[in-house]
Coordinates of C-alpha atoms in Angstrom, one line a residue:
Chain A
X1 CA 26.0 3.1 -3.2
X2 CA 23.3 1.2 -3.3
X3 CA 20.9 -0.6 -1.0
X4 CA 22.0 -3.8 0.5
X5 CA 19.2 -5.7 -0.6
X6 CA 20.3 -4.6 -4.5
X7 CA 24.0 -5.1 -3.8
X8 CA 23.1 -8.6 -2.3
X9 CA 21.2 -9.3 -5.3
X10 CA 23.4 -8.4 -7.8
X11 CA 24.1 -10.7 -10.6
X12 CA 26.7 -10.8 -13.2
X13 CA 26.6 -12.0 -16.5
X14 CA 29.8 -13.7 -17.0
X15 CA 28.6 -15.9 -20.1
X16 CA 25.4 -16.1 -22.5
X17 CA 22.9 -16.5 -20.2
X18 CA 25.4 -17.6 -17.1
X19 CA 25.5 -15.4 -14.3
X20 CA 27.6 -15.1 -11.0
X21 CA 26.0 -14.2 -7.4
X22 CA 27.3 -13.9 -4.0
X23 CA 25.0 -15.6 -1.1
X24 CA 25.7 -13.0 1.3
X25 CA 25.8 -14.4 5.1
X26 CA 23.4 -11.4 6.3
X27 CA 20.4 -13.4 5.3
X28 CA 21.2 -16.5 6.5
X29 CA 18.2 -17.8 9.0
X30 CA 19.9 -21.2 11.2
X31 CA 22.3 -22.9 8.9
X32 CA 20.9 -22.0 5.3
X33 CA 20.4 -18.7 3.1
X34 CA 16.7 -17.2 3.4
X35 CA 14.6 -18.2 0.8
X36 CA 13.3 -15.4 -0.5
X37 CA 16.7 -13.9 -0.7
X38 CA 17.7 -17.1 -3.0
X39 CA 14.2 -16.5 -5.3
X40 CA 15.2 -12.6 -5.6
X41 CA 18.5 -12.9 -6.9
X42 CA 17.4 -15.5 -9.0
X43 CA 14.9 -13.3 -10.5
X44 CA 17.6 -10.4 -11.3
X45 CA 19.2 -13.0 -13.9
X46 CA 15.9 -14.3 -15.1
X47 CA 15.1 -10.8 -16.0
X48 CA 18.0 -10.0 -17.6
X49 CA 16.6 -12.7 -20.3
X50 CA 13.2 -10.4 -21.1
X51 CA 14.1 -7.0 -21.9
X52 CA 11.0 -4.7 -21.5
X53 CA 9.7 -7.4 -19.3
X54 CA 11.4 -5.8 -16.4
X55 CA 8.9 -7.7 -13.2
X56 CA 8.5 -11.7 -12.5
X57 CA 4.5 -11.7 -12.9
X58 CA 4.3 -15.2 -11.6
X59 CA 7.7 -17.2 -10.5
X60 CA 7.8 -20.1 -9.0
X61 CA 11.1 -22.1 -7.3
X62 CA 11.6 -25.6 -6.3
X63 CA 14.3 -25.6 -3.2
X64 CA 16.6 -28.8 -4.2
X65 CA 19.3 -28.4 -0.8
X66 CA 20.4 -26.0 1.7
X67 CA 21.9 -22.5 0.1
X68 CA 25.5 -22.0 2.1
X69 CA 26.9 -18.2 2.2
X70 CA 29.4 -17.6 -0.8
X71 CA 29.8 -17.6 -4.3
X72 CA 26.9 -19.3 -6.6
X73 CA 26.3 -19.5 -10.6
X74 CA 23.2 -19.0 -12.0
X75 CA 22.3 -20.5 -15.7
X76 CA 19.2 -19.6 -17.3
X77 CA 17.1 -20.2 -20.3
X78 CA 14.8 -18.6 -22.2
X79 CA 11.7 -20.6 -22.8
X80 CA 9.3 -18.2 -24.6
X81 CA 9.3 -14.5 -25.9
X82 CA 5.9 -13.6 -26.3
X83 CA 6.2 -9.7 -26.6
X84 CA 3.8 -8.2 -24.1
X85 CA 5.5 -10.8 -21.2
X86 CA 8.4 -13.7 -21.4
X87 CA 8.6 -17.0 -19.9
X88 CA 12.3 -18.1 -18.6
X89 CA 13.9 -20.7 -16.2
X90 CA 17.1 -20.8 -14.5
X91 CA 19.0 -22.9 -12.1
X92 CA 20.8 -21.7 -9.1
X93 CA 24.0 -23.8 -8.1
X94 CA 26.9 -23.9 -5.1
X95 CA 30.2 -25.8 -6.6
X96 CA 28.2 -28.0 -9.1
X97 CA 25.2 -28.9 -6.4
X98 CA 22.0 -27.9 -7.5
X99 CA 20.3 -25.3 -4.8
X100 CA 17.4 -23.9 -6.3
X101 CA 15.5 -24.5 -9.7
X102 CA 13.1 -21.3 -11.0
X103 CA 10.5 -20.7 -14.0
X104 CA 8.7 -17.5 -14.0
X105 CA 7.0 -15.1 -16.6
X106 CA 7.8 -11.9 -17.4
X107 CA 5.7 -8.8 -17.6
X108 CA 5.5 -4.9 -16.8
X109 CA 3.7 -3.9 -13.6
X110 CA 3.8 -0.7 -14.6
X111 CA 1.8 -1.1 -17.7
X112 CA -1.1 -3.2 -16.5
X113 CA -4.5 -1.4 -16.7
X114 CA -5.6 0.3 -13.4
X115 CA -9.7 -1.2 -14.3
X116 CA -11.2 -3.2 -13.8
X117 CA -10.8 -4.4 -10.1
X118 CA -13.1 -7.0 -8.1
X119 CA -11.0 -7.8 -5.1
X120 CA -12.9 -9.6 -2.3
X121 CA -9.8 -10.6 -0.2
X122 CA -9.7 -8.5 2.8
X123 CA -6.9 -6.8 4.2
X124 CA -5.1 -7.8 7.4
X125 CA -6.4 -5.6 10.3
X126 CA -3.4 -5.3 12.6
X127 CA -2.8 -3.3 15.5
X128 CA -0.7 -0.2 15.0
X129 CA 3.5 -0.6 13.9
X130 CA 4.3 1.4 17.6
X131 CA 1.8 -1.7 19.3
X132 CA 3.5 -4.7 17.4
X133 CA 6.5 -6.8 18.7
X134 CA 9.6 -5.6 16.6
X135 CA 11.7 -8.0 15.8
X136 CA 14.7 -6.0 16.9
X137 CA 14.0 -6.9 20.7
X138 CA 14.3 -10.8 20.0
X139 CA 16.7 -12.5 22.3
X140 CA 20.5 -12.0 21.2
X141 CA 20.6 -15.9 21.0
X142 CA 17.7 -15.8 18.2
X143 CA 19.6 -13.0 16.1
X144 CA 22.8 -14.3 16.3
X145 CA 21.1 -17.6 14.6
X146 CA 19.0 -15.4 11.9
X147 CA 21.0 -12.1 10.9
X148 CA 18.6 -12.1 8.0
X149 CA 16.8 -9.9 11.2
X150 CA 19.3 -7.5 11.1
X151 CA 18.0 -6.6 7.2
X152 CA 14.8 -5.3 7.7
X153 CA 12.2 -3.9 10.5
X154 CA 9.5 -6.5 11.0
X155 CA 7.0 -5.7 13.6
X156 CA 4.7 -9.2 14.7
X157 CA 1.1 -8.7 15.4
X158 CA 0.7 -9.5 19.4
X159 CA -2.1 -11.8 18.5
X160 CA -0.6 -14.0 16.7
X161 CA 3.1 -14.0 18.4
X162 CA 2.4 -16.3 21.4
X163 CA 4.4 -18.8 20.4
X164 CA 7.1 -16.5 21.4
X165 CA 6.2 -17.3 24.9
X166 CA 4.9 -20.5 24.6
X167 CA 1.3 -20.0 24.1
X168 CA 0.5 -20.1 20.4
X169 CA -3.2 -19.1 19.1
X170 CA -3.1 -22.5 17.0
X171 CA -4.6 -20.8 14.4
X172 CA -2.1 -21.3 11.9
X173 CA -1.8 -17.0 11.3
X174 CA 1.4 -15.1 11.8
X175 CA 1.0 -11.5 10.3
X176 CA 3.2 -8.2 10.8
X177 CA 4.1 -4.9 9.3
X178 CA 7.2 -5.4 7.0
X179 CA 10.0 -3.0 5.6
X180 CA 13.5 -3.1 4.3
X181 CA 16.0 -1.5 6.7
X182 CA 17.5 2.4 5.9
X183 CA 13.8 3.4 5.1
X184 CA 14.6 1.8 1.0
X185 CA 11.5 1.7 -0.4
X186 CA 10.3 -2.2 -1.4
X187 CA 10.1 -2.9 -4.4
X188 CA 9.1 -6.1 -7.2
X189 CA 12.4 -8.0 -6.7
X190 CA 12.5 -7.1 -2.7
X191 CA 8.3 -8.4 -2.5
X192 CA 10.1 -11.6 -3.4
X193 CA 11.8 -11.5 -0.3
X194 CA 9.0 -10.4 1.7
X195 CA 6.9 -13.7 0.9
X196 CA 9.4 -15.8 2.6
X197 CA 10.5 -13.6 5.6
X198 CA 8.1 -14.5 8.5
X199 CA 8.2 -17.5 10.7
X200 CA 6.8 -20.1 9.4
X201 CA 2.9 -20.1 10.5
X202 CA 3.5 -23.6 12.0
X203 CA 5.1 -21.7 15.4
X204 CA 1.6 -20.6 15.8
X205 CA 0.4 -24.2 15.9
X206 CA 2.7 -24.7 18.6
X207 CA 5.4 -26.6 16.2
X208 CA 8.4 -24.6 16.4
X209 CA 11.6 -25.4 14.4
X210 CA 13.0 -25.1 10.7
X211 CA 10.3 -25.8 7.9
X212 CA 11.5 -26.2 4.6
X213 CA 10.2 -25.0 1.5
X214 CA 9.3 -27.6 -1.1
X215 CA 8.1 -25.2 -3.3
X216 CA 7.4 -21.6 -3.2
X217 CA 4.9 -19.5 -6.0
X218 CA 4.5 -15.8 -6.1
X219 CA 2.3 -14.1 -7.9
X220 CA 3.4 -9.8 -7.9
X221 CA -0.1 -8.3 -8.9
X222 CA 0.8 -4.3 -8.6
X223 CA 3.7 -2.0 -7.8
X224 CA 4.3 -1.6 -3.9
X225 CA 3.4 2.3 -2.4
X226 CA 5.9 3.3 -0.7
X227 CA 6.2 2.9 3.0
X228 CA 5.3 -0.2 4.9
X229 CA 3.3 -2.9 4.1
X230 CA 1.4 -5.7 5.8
X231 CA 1.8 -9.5 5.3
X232 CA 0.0 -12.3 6.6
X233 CA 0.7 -15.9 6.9
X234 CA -1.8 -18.6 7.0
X235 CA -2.2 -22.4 6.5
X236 CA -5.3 -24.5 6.6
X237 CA -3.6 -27.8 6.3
X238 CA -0.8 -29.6 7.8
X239 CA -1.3 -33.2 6.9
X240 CA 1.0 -35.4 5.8
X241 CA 3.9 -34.7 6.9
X242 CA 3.5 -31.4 4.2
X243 CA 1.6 -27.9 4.8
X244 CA 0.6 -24.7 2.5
X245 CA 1.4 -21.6 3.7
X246 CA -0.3 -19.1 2.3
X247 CA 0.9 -15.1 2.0
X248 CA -0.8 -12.1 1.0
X249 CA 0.8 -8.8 1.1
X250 CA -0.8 -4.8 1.3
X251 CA 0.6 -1.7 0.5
X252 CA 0.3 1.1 2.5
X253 CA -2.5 2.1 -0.4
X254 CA -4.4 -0.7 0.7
X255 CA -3.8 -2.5 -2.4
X256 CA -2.9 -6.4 -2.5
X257 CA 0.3 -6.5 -4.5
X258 CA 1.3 -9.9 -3.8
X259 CA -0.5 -13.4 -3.6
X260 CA 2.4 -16.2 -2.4
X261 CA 1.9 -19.8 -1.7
X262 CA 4.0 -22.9 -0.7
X263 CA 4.8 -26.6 0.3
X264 CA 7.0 -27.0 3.2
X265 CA 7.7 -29.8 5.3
X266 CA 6.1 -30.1 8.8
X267 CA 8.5 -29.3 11.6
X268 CA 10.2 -32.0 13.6
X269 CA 8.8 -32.4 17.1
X270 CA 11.2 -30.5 19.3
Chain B
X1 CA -8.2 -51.9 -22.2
X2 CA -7.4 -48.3 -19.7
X3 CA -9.8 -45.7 -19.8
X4 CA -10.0 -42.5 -22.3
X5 CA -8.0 -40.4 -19.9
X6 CA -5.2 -42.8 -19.3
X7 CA -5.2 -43.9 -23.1
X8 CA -5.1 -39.8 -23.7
X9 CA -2.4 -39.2 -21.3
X10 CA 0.0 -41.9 -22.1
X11 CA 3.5 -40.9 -23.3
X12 CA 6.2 -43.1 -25.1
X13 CA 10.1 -42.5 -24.7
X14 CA 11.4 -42.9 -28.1
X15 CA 15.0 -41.3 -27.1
X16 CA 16.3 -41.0 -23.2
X17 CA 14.0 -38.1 -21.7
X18 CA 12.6 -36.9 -24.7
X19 CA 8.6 -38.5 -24.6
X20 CA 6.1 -38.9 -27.8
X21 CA 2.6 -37.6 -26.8
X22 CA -1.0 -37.1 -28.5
X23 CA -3.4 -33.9 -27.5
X24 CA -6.7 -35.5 -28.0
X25 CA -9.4 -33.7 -29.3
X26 CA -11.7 -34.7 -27.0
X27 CA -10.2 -33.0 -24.5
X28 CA -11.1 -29.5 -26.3
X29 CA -12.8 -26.5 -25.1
X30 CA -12.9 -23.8 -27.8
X31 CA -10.0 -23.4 -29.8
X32 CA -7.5 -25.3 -27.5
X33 CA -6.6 -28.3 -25.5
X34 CA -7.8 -28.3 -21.7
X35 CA -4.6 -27.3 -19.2
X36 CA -5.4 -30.0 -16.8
X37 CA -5.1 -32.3 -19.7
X38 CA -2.1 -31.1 -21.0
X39 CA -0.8 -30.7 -17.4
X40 CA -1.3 -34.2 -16.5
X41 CA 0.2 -35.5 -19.9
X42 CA 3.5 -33.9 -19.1
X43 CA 3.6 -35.1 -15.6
X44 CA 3.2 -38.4 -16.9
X45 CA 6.5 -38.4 -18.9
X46 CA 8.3 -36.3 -15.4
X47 CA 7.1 -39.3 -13.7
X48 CA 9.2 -41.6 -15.6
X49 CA 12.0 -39.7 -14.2
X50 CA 12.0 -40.3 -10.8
X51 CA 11.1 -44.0 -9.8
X52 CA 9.7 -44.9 -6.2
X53 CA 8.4 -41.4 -6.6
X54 CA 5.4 -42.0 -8.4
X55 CA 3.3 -38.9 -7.6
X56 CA 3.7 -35.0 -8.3
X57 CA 3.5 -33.4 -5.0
X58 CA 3.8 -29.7 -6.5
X59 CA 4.0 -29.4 -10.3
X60 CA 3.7 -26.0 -11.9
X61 CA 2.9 -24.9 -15.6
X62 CA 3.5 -22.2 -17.6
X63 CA 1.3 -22.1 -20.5
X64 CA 3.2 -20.6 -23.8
X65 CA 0.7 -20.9 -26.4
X66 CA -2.7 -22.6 -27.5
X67 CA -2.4 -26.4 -28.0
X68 CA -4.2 -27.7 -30.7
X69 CA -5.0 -31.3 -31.1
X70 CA -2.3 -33.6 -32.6
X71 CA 1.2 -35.1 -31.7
X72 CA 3.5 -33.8 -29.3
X73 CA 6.6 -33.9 -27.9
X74 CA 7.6 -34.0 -24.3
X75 CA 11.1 -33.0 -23.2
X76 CA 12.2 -33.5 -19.6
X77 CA 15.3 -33.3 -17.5
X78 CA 16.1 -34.6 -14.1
X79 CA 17.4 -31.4 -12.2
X80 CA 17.9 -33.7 -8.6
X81 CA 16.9 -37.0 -7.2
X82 CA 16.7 -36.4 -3.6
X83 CA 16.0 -39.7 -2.4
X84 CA 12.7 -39.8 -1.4
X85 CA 11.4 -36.9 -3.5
X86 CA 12.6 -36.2 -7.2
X87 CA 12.7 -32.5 -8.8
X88 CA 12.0 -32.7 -12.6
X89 CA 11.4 -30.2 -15.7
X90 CA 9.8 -30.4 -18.6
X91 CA 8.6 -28.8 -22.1
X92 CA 5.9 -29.8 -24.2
X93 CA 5.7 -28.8 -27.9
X94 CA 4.0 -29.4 -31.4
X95 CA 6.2 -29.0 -34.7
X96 CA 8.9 -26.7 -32.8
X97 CA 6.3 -24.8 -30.8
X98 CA 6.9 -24.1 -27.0
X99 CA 3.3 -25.2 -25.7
X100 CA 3.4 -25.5 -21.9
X101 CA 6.5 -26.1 -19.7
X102 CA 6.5 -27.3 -16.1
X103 CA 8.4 -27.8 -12.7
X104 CA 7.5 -30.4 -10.2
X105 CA 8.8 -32.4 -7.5
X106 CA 7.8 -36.1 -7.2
X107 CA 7.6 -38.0 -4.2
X108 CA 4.8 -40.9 -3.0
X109 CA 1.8 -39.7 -1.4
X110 CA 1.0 -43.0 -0.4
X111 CA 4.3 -43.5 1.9
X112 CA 3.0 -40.0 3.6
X113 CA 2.6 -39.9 7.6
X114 CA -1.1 -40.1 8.6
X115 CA -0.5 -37.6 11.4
X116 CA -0.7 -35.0 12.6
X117 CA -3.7 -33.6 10.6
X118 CA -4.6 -29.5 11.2
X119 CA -7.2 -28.5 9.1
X120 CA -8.8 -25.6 9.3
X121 CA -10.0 -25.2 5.6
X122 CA -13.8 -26.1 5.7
X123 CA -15.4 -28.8 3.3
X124 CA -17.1 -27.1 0.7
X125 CA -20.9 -27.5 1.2
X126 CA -22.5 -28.9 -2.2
X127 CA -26.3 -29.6 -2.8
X128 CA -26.6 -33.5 -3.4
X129 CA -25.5 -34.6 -6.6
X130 CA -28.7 -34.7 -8.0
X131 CA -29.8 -31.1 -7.2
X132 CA -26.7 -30.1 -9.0
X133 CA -26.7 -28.4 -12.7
X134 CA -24.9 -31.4 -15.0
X135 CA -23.0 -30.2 -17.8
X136 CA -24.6 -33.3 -20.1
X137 CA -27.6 -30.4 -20.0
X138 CA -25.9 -28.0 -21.4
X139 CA -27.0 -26.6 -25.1
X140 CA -25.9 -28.3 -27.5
X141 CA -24.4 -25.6 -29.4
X142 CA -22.2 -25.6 -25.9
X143 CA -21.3 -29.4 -25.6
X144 CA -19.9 -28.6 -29.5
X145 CA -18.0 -26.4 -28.4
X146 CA -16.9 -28.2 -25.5
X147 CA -16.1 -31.9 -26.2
X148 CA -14.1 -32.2 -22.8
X149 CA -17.3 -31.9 -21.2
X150 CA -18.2 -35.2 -22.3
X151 CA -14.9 -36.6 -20.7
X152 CA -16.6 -36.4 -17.1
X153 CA -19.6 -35.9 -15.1
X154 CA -19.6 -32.5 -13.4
X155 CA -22.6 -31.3 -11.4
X156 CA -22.5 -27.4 -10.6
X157 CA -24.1 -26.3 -7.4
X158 CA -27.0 -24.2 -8.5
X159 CA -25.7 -21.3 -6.1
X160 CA -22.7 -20.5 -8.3
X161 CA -24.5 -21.3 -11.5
X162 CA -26.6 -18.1 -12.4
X163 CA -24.3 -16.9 -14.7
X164 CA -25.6 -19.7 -17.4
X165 CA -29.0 -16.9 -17.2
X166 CA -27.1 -14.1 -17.4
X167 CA -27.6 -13.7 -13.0
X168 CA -24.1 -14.9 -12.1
X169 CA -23.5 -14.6 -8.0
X170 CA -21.0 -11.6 -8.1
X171 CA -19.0 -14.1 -5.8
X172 CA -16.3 -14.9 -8.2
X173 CA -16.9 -18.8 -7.1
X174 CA -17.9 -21.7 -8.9
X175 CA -18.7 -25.1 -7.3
X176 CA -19.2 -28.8 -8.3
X177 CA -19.2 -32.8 -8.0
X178 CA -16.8 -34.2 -10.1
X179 CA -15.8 -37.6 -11.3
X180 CA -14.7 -39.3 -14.8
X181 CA -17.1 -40.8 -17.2
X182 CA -17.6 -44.5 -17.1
X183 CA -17.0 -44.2 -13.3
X184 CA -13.3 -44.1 -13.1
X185 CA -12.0 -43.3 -9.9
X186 CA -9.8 -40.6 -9.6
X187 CA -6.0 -40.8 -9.1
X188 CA -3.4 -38.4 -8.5
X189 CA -3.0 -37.7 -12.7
X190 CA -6.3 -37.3 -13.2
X191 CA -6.4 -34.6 -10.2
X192 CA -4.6 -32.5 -12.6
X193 CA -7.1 -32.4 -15.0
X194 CA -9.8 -31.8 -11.9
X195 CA -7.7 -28.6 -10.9
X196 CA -8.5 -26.6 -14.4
X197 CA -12.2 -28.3 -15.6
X198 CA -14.5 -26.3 -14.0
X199 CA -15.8 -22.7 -15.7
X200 CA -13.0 -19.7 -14.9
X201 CA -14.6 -18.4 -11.7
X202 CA -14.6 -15.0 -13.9
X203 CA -17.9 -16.3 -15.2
X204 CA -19.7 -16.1 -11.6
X205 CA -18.6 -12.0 -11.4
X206 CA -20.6 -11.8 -14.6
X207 CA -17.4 -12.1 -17.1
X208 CA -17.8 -14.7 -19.5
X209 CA -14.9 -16.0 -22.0
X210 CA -12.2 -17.7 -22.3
X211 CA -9.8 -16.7 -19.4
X212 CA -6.0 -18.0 -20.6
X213 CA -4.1 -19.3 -17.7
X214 CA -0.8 -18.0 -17.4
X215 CA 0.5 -20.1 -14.1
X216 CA -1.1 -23.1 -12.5
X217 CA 0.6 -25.0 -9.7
X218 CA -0.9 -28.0 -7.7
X219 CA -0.3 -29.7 -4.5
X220 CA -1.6 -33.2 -4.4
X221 CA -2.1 -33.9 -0.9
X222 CA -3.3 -37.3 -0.4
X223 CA -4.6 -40.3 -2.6
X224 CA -8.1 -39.8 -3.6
X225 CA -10.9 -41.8 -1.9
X226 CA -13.0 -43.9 -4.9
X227 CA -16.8 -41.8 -5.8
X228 CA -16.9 -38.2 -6.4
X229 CA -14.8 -35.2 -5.5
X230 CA -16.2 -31.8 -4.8
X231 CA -14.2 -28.7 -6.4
X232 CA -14.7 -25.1 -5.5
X233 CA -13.0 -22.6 -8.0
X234 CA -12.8 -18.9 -6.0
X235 CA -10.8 -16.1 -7.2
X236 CA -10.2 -13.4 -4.5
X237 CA -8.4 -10.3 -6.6
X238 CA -8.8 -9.7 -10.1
X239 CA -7.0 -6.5 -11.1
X240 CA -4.5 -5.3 -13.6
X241 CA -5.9 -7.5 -16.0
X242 CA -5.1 -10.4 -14.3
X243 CA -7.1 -12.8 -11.9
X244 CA -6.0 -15.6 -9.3
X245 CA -8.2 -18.4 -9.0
X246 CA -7.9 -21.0 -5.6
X247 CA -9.3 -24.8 -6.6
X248 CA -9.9 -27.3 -3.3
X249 CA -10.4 -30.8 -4.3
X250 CA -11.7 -32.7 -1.1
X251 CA -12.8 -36.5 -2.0
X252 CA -15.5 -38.6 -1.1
X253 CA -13.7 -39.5 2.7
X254 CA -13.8 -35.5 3.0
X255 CA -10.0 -34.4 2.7
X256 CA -8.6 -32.3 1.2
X257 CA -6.9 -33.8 -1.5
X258 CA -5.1 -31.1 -4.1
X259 CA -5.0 -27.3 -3.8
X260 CA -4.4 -25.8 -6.6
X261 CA -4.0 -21.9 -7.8
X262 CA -3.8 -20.0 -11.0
X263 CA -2.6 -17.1 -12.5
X264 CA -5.2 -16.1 -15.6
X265 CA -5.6 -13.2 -17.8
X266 CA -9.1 -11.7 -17.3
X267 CA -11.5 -12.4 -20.3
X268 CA -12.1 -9.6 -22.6
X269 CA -15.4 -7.9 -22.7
X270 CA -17.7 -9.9 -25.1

């Protein structure tokens, strides 16, 4: 028996290169399917095309419409083998409507060298897990509209959860401690989820509502320690009707094993 | 008569999606053809693809292999027009040989909404132009080397530029003015050679060498205002062999006009 976020993810080859996947309704957020969810199982059939290439090193997705719960088809393509990592695309698709397209290369975590490092990003300070708002004590109201709660224990820095009570910072920073429920260790594929599992950092510039990602880049720098790690949101500029948000995740070794970025729309005035 | 980099750029359908192309080797640095040159080459022939959608508000490249000067060809494929935003693909090769392939969704950052604007990213803070390092100073032995560097006027901010003396910052940033020779103004194409001109910010912690991108995505914000840009180039975690590097464009009205980020492999010991 495996964990629900690998059962979820599954994919099944059922041609060359054509895979099936279920959207499962447990990560559904309001009407469509989590994105992150979408850009992990999307990766398990991208991988299946670069054998020895096990991890997405860089993958980037392009949402195209809504993802509804049920049954999808993924086709995929090999652009380029180049031994040490693999470059490959792939479509993701509901009934013949396009829901997500994906490019990504290939490589092994595992077998990147440990030196040298120059890292000048800082990690998040946050107040201890115990002193952060879990998302388990939202409202009923808000977790019968996002299940995808229900999947993992996310616990929001106080400093930057006032929007919850109408009082954003209006910084623009949402961060919290993040792990997959039943203690499962995160992993590559599940980091994919992570970078798209906050709130949007817009609530914290007072503009709640759904914010939908154009366009969505990860970048997985170094296999996750075990335990829980910390993520924090950020955009520095809302303008046009567009912002970035920017994501950066830390182990619990204190290492930065994920850089994310992407376009979503501004939120509708409420 | 158009200008080199429009002359450089421009593609020719000679069957439906599938685009003629020429890397010009005046656009060479070392052994290969600039990315932001070969980036903005494709998204001209993505751009025929999605009319009324003239600009690339994301676009994301993988690059496969080194591209050498000489003809090209440029394969693309619709994957959805939305309406007011167009998702497109594309692969660019010479004589068989996967080159750089990319994923980008249209739309017209002219028809954006001027409001609301939140931006908390700061203007980079540049010497004037003419306290500022110009490449057409460089050795000549470097401008060989280097013929793109003759394609534009970039002026380095003295700060970031110590590493030409062998006393680079430690930073990891490198900052300039920027425009097109023969006083050009800048467009939303020729922001996508602006994202990947500038020295690998590896040179400034005391690496230099070539530094191959793996990934680059760009947002284009806004239309550029005419006169110089300024570009900062920071990268924030090198490890595992790998480093991200973060370009701001702002223009001359000071906006912030692109972001863009790369995935690069970290240059060898020399």
């Amino acid at each position: 028996m495996g964990h629900e976020f690998d059962t979820d993810t599954a994919v099944t080859e059922v041609s060359p290169g054509t895979f099936e996947a279920g959207m499962e309704e447990g990560w559904l957020v309001g009407a469509g399917v989590n994105g992150g969810y979408q850009l992990a199982t999307v990766a398990r059939a991208l991988g299946a095309l670069a054998p020895g290439k096990p991890h997405p090193l860089s993958i980037t997705a392009h949402y195209l419409s809504a993802t509804r719960p049920g049954p999808a088809t993924i086709t995929t393509r090999l652009v380029r083998d180049g031994g040490k990592v693999a470059t490959v695309a792939g479509d993701l698709a509901q009934d013949g409507t396009g829901r997500i397209t994906a490019l990504a290369t290939f490589g092994d975590l595992a077998a990147l060298p440990d030196a040298p490092v120059r890292t000048t990003h800082v990690e998040p300070e946050l107040p201890p897990v115990e002193e952060c708002f879990s998302t388990s004590m939202a409202p009923e109201e808000v977790r019968r509209m996002a299940p995808l709660m229900d999947r993992f224990d996310m616990r929001i820095d106080p400093a930057y959860a006032g929007w919850s009570i109408g009082k954003p910072s209006g910084e623009g920073i949402i961060q919290a401690w993040f792990r997959l429920s039943g203690d499962r260790d995160l992993d590559p594929f599940s980091l994919l989820l992570v970078a798209d599992a906050l709130p949007p950092a817009t609530f914290d510039l007072g503009m709640p509502g759904w914010a939908p990602t154009i366009e969505l880049t990860v970048h997985l720098r170094a296999m996750p320690a075990p335990g829980w790690v910390k993520v924090r949101h950020e955009t520095r500029n809302m303008a046009g009707g567009m912002f970035e948000e920017d994501a950066v995740i830390w182990d619990s070794a204190g290492r930065l094993v994920a850089q994310a970025r992407q376009l979503a729309r501004t939120p509708r005035p409420q």
